[in-house]
Short mmCIF file of C-alpha atoms and ligand atoms in Angstrom, two decimals:
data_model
loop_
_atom_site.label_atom_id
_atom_site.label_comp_id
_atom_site.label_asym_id
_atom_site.label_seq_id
_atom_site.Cartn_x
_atom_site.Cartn_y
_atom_site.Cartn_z
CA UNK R 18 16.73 7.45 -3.70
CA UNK R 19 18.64 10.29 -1.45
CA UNK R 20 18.87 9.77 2.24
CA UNK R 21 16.05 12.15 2.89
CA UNK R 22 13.86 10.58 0.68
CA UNK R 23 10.26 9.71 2.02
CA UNK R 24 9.82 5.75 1.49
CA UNK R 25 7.46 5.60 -1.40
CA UNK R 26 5.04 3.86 0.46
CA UNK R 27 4.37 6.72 2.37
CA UNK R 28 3.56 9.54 0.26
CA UNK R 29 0.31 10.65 -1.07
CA UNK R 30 -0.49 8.90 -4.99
CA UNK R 31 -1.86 10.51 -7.61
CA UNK R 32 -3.08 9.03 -10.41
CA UNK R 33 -3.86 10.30 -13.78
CA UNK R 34 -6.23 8.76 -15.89
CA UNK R 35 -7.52 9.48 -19.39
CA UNK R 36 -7.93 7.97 -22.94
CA UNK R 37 -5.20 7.53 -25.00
CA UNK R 38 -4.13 11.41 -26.10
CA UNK R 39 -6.04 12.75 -23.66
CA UNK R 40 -2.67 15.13 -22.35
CA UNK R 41 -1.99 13.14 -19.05
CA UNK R 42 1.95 13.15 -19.63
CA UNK R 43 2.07 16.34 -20.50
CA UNK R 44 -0.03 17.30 -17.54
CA UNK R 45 2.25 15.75 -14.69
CA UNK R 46 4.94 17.49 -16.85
CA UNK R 47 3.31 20.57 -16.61
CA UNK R 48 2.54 20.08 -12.72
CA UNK R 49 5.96 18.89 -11.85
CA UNK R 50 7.68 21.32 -13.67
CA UNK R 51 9.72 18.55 -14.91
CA UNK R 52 9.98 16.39 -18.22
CA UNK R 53 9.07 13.37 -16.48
CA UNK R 54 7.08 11.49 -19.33
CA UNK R 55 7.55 11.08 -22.68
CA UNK R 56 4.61 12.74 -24.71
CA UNK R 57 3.49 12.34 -28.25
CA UNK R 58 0.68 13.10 -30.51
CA UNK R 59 1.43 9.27 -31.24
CA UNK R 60 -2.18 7.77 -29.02
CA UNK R 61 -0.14 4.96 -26.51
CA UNK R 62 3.01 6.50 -26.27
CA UNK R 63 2.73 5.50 -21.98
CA UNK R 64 2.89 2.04 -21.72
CA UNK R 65 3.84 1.20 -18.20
CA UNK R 66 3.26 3.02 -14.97
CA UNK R 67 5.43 5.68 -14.63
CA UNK R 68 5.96 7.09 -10.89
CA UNK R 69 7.56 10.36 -9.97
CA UNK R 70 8.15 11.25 -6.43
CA UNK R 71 8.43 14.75 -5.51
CA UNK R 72 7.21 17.37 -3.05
CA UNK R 73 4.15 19.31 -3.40
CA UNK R 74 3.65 22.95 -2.10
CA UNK R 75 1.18 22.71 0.40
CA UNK R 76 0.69 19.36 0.37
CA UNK R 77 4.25 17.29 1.26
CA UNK R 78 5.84 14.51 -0.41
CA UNK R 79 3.66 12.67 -3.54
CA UNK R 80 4.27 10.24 -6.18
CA UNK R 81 2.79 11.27 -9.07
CA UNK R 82 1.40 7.89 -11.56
CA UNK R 83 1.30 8.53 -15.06
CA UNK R 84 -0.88 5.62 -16.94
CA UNK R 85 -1.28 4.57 -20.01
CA UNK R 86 -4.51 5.17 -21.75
CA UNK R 87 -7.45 3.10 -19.99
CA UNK R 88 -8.83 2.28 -24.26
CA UNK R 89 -5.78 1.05 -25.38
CA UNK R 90 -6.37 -1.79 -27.91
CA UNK R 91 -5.25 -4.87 -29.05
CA UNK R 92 -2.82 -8.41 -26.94
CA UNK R 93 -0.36 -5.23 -25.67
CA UNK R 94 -3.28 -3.02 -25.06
CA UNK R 95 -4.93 -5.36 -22.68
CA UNK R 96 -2.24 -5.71 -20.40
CA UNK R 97 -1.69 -2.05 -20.43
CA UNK R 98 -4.96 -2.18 -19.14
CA UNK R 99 -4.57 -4.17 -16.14
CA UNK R 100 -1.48 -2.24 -15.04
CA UNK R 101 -3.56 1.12 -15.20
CA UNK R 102 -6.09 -0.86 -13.07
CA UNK R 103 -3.61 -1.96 -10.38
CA UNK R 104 -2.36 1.88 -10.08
CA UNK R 105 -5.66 2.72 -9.97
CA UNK R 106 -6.04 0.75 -6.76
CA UNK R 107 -3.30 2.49 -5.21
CA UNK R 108 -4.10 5.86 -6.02
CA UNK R 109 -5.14 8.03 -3.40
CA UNK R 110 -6.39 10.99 -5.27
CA UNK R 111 -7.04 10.43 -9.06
CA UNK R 112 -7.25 13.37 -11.58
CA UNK R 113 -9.54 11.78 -14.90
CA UNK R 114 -8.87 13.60 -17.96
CA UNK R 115 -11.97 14.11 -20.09
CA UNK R 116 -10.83 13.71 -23.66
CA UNK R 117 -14.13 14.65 -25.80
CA UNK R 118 -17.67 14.08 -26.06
CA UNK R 119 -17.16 9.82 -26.33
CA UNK R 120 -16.86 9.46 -22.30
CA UNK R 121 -18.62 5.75 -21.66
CA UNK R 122 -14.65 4.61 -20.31
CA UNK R 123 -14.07 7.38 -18.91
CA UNK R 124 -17.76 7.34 -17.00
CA UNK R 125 -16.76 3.92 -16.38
CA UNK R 126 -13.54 4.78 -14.88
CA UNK R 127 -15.52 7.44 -12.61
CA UNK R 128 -17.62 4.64 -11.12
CA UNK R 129 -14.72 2.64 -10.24
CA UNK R 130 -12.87 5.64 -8.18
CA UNK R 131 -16.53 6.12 -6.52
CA UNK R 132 -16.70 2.56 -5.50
CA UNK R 133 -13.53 2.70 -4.16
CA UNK R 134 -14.15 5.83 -2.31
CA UNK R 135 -11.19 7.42 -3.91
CA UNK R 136 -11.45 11.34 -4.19
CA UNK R 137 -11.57 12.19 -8.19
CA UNK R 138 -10.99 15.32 -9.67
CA UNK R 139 -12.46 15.84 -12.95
CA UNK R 140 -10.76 17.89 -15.39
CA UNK R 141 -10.92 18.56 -19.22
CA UNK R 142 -7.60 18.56 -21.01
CA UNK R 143 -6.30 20.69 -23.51
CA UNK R 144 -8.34 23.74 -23.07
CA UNK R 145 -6.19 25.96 -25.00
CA UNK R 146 -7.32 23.92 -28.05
CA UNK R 147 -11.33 23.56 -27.62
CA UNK R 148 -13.64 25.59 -29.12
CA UNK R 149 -15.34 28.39 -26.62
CA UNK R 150 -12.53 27.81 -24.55
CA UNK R 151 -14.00 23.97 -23.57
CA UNK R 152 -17.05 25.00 -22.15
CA UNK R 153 -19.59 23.00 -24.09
CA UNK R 154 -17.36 19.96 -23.54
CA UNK R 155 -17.47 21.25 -19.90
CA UNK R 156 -21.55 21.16 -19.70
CA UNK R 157 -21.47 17.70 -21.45
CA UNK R 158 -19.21 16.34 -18.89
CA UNK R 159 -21.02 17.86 -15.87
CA UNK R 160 -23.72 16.44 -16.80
CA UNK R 161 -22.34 13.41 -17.34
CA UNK R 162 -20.73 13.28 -14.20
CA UNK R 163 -23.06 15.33 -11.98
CA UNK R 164 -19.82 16.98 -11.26
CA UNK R 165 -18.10 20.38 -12.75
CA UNK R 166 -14.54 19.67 -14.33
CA UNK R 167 -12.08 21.99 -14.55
CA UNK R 168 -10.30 23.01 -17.73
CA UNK R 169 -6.77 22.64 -18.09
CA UNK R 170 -4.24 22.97 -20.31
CA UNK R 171 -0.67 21.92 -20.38
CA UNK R 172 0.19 23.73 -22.85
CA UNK R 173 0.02 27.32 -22.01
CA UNK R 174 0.00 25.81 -18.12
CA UNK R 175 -3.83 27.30 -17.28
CA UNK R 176 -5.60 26.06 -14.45
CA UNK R 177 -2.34 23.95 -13.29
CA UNK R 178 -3.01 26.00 -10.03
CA UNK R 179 -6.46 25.07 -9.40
CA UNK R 180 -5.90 21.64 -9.82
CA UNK R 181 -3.23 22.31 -6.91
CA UNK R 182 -6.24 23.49 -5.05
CA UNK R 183 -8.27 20.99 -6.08
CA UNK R 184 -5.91 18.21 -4.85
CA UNK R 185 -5.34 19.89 -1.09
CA UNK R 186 -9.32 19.73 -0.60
CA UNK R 187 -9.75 16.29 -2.21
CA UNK R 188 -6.91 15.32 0.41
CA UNK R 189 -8.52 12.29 2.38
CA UNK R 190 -8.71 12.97 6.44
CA UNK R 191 -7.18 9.68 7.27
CA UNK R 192 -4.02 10.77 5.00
CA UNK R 193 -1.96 11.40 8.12
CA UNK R 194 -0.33 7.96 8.47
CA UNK R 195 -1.55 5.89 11.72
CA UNK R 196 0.98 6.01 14.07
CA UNK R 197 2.79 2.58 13.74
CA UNK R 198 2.96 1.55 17.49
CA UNK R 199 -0.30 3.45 18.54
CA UNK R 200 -1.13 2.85 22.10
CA UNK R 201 1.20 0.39 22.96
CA UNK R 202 4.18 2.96 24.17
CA UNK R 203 4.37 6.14 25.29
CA UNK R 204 7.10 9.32 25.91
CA UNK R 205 9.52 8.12 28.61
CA UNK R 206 8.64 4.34 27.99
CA UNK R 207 11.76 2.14 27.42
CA UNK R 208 11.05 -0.21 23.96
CA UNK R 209 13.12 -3.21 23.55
CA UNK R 210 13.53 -4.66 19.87
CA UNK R 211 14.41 -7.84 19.77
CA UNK R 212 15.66 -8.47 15.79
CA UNK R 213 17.10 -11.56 14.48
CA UNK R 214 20.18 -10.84 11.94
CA UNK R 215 20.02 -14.12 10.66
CA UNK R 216 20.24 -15.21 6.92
CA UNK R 217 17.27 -13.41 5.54
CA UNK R 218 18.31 -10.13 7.28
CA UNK R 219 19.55 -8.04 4.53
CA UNK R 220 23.49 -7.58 4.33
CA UNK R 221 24.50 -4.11 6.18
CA UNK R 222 21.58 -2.75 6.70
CA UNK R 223 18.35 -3.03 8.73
CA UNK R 224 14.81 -3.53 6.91
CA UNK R 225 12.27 -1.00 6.23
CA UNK R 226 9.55 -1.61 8.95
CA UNK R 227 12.64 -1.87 11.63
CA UNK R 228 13.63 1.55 10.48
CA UNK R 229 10.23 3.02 10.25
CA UNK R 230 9.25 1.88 13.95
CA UNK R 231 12.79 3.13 15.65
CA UNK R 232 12.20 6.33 13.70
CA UNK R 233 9.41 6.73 15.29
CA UNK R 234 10.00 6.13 18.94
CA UNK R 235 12.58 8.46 18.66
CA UNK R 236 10.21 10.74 17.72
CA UNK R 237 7.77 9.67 20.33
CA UNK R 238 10.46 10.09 23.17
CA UNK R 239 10.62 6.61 23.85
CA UNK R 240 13.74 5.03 24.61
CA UNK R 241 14.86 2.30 22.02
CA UNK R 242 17.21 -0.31 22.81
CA UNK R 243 18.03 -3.07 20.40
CA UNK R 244 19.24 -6.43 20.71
CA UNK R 245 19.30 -9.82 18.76
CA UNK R 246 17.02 -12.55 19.62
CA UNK R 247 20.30 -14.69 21.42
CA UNK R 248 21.27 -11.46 23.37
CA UNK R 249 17.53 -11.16 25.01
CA UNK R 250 18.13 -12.99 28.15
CA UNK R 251 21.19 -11.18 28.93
CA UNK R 252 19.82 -7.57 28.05
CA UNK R 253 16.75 -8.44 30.10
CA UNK R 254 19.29 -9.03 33.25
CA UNK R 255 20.92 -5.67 32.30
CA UNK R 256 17.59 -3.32 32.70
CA UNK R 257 16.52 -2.35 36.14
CA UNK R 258 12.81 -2.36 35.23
CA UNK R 259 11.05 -4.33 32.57
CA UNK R 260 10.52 -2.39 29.15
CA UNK R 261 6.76 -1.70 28.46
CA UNK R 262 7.17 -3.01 25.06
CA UNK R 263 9.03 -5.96 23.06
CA UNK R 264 8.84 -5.42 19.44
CA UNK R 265 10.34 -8.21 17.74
CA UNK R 266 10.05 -10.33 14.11
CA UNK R 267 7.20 -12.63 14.31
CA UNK R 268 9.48 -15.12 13.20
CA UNK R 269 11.24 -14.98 16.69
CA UNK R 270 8.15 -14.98 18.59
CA UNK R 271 8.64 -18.84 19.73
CA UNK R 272 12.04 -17.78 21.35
CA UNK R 273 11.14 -14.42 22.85
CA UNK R 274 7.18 -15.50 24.11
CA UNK R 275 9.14 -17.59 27.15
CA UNK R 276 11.62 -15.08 27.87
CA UNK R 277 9.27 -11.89 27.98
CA UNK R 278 9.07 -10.47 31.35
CA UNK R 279 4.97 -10.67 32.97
CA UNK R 280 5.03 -6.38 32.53
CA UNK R 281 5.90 -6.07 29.38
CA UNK R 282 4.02 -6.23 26.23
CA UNK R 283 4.70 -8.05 22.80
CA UNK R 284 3.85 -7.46 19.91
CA UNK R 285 5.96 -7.93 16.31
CA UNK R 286 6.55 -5.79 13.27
CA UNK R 287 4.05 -7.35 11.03
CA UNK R 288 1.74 -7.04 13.59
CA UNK R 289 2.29 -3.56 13.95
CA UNK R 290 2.56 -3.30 9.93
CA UNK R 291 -1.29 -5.01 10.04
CA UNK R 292 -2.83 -1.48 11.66
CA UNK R 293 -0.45 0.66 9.60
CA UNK R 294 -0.78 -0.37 6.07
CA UNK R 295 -4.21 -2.59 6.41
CA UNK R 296 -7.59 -3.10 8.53
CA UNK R 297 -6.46 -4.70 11.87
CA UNK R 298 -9.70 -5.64 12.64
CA UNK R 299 -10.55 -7.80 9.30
CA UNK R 300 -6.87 -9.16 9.47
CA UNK R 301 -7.72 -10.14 13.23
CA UNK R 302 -10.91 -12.11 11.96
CA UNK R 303 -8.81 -13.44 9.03
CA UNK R 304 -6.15 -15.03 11.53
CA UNK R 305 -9.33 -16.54 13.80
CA UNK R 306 -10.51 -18.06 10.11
CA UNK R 307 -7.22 -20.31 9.66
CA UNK R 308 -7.60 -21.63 12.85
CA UNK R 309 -10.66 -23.31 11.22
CA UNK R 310 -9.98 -23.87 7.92
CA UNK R 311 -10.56 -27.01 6.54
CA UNK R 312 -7.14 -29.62 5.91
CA UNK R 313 -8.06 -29.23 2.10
CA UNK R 314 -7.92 -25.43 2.20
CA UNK R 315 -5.96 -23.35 -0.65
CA UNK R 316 -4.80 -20.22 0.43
CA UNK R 317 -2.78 -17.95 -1.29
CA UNK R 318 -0.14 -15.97 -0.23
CA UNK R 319 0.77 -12.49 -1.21
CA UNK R 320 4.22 -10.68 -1.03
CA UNK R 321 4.90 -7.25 -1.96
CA UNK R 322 8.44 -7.82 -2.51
CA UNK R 323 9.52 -9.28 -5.77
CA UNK R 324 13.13 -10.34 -4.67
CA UNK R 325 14.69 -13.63 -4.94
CA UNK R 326 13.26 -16.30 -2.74
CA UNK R 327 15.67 -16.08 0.33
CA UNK R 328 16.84 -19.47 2.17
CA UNK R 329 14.06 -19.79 4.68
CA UNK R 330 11.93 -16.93 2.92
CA UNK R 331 9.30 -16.78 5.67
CA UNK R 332 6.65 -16.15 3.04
CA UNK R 333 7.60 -18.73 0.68
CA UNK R 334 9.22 -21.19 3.50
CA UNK R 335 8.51 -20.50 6.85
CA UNK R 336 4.63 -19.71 6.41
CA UNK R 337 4.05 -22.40 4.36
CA UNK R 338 5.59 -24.99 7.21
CA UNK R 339 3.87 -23.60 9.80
CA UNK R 340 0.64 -24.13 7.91
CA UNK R 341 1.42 -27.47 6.89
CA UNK R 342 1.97 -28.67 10.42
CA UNK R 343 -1.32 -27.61 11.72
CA UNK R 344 -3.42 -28.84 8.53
CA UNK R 345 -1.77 -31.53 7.26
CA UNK R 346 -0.31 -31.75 3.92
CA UNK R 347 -3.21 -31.00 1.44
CA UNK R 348 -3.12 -27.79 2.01
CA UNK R 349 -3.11 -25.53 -1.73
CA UNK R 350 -0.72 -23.25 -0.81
CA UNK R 351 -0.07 -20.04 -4.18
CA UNK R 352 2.16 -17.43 -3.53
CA UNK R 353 1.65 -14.36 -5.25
CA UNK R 354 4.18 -11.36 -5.59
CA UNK R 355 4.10 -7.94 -6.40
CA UNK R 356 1.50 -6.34 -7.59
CA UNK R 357 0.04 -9.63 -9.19
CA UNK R 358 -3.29 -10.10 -7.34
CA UNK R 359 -6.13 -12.40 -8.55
CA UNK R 360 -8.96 -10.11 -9.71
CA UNK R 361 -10.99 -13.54 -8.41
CA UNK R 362 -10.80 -14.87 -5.01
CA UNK R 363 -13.13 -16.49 -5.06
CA UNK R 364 -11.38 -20.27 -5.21
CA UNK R 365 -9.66 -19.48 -2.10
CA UNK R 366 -10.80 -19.89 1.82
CA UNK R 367 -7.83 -17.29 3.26
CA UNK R 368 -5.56 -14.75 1.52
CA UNK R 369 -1.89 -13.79 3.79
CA UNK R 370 -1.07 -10.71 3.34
CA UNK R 371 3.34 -9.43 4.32
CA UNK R 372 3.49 -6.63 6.18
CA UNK R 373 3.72 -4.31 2.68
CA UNK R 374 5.76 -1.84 3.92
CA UNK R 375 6.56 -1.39 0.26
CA UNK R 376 2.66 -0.78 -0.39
CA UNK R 377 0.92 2.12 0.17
CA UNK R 378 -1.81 1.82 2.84
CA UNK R 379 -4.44 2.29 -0.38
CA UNK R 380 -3.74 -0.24 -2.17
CA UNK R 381 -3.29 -2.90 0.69
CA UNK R 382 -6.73 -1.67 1.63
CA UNK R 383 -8.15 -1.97 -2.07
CA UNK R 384 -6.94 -6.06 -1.24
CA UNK R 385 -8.87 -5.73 1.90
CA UNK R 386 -11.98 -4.54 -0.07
CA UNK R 387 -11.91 -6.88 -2.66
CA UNK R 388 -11.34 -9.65 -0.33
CA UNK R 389 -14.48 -8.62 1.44
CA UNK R 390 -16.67 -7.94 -1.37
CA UNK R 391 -15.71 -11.48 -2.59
CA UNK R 392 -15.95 -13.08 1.64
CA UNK R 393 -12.77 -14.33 1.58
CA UNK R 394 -11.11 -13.88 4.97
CA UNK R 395 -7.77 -12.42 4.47
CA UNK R 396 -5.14 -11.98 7.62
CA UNK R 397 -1.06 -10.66 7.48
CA UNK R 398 2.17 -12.37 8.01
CA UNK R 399 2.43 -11.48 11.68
CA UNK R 400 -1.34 -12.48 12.92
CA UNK R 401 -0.93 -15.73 11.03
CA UNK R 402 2.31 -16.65 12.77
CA UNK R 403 0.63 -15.45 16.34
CA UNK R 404 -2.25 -17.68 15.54
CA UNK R 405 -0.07 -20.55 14.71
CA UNK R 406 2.01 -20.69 17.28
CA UNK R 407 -1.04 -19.86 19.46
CA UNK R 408 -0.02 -16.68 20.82
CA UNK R 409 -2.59 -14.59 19.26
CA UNK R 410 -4.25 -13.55 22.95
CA UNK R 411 -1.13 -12.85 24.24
CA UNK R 412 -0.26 -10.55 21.12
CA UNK R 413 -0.49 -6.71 22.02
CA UNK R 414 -2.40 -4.78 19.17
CA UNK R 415 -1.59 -0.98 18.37
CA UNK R 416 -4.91 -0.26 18.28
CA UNK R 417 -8.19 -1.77 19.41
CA UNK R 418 -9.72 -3.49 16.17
N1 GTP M 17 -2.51 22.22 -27.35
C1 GTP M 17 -2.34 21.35 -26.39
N2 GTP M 17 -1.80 20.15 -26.66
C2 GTP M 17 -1.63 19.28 -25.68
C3 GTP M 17 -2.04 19.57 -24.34
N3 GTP M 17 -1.76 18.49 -23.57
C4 GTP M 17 -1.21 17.57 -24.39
N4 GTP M 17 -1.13 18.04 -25.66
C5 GTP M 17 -0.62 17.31 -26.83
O1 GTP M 17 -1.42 16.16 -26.99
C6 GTP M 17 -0.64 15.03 -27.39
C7 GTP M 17 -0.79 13.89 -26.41
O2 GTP M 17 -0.25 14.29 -25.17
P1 GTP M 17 0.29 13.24 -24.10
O3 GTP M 17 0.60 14.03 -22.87
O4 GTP M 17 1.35 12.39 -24.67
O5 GTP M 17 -1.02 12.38 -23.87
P2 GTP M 17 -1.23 11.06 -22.98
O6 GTP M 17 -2.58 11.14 -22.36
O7 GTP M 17 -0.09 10.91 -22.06
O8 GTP M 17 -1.23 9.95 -24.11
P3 GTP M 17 -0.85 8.37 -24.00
O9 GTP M 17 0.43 8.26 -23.26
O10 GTP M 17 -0.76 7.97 -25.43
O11 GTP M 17 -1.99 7.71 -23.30
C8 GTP M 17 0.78 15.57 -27.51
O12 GTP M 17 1.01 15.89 -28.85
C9 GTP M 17 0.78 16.81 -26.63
O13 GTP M 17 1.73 17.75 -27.04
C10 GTP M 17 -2.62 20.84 -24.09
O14 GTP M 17 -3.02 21.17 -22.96
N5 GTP M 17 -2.76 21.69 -25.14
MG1 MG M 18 1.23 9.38 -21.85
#
């Protein structure tokens, strides 16, 4: 990753999704310019996701997915399968690649983008090859799926700029990251962070959503200033006025909540991270939920990082304590990582989300969905500590829910 780089996180996903064969590597070849995935006239040459960031005339930084093919067969096949299916869910614009006249998958496929309200474009592959130029195929499909595709081909590059076209209009409205501090500061307001280097702060460096938020009050024309949770009191002393806004790890919430001056507000980073990447206003309800769930509850707990359990991990640790002490010990406490995700929730009365600041705000939301369609209350890292340490009312949101 070069310094410039946009965090993955944050740029627009596309998808491509086809049958085995059906061109997709050698389309994001073709649209990148680039040899970025292998392709053979051998059907499953993709196995695993494969992401490409770049920048996109006219459109700003993407990651481009390639899949493997959604028929793939057999043990290896299957699993294929499901990782197609997870970067499906983070996808925010999918291009389907219409292979020939068999389309049931790829019908089914188009169902599954519509239910998630992703924008699809349809397209038919390997135009150069078809016979009157694809347009039979190109009838079939459209009425199929109600929908005209475009013909493509990667090989002699034809209709590569539609699709460009094609993927600035199917751009979704609510692309435009939410601000991450929304209402709570202002140009000319003094911000205070309060972060803890302690032993799960990462050697050297400061993490992602503590970058992301200082980035942006710069940019807002606030004025940052930074301390560590033992250097609050004094700090506080130091200012002549009291800063409109303590940001600081939920973690640390217990030993800033006393010291915070009656002006200004609090709120933490995985609170913040709650409006940014997910649905404040389901996580909200979620974090009322475990104040009531029952002492034989199982809740599951889901990180997006995959590192090595730190010494007082706070999702693995910390959380799980917390929980313990206000339920009892029977709690069922899973921990997930990743981008393993039950498919059923069913079994479980509260899903706690991290902040994902290495998810896209998609796929956090396609959690959010499922956990709705499935009524299982689901709340982040940051409400779940406020509501624990019952704080949650005195908790400043970025946005009203
Ligand atoms: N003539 C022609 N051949 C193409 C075109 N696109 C892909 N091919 C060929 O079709 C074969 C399959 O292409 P891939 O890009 O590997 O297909 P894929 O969808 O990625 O396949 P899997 O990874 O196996 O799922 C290769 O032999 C390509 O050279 C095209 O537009 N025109
Ligand atoms: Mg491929």
């Amino acid at each position: 990753m070069s310094l410039n780089d946009t965090t993955r996180g944050n740029r627009l996903h596309i998808g491509l999704f086809g049958r085995r064969n059906a061109g997709k590597s050698s389309l994001i070849n073709a649209l990148t310019g680039q040899a970025v995935a292998t392709v053979s006239s051998v059907p499953g040459t993709t196995t695993d996701p494969v992401y490409k960031a770049m920048e996109l005339h006219g459109i700003g930084p993407v990651v481009f997915i390639d899949t493997a093919g959604f028929d793939d067969e057999g043990m290896l096949g299957k699993l294929r399968v499901e990782k197609t299916e997870q970067a499906a869910r983070e996808t925010d614009i999918a291009l389907l690649l219409f292979s020939g006249l068999d389309m049931a998958e790829d019908l089914k496929w188009l169902a599954f983008f519509r239910r998630q309200k992703t924008p699809v474009i349809l397209l038919i592959s390997h135009a150069d090859e078809l016979a009157d130029e694809g347009r039979p195929l190109q009838a079939a499909v459209e009425q199929a799926a109600g929908e005209k595709p475009l013909l493509v081909s990667a090989g002699d590059k034809k209709g590569l700029e539609q699709v460009r076209q094609e993927l600035i209009r199917a751009l979704p409205e609510d692309f435009e990251q939410p601000s991450i501090t929304g209402n709570l500061c202002q140009a000319g307001d003094l911000v205070l962070l309060v972060m803890p280097q302690d032993i799960q702060a990462p050697k050297g460096r400061l993490i992602l959503p503590q970058v992301q938020t200082l980035r942006e009050l710069l940019d807002k024309g606030c004025q940052a200033l930074c301390c560590t949770t033992d250097q609050l009191a004094e700090t506080l002393d130091r200012l002549k006025e009291p800063p409109k806004l303590i940001i600081t790890d939920s973690q640390a919430f217990q030993k800033v909540y006393p010291l915070k001056p009656a002006a200004s507000l609090l709120t933490s980073f995985s609170v913040l991270f709650a409006a940014f990447k997910g649905d404040i206003g389901y996580f909200l309800k979620g974090a009322e939920a475990l104040l009531a769930i029952p002492a034989s509850a199982h809740i599951l707990i889901a990180e997006a990082c995959t590192h090595k359990p730190l010494q007082e991990d706070i999702g693995r640790v910390k959380l799980p304590r917390l929980l313990r002490r206000k339920s009892g010990d029977d709690l069922k406490i899973e921990i997930v990582s990743g981008k393993d995700f039950p498919a059923d929730l069913t079994g479980y009365d509260l899903v706690i989300h991290c902040g994902a600041c290495m998810f896209n705000r998609k796929y956090v939301l396609s959690r959010v969905q499922q956990c709705q369609e499935q009524h299982v209350p689901m709340t982040n890292y940051g409400l779940a500590i406020a509501a624990l340490l019952g704080i949650l009312d005195k908790v400043s949101l970025p946005y009203e829910p």
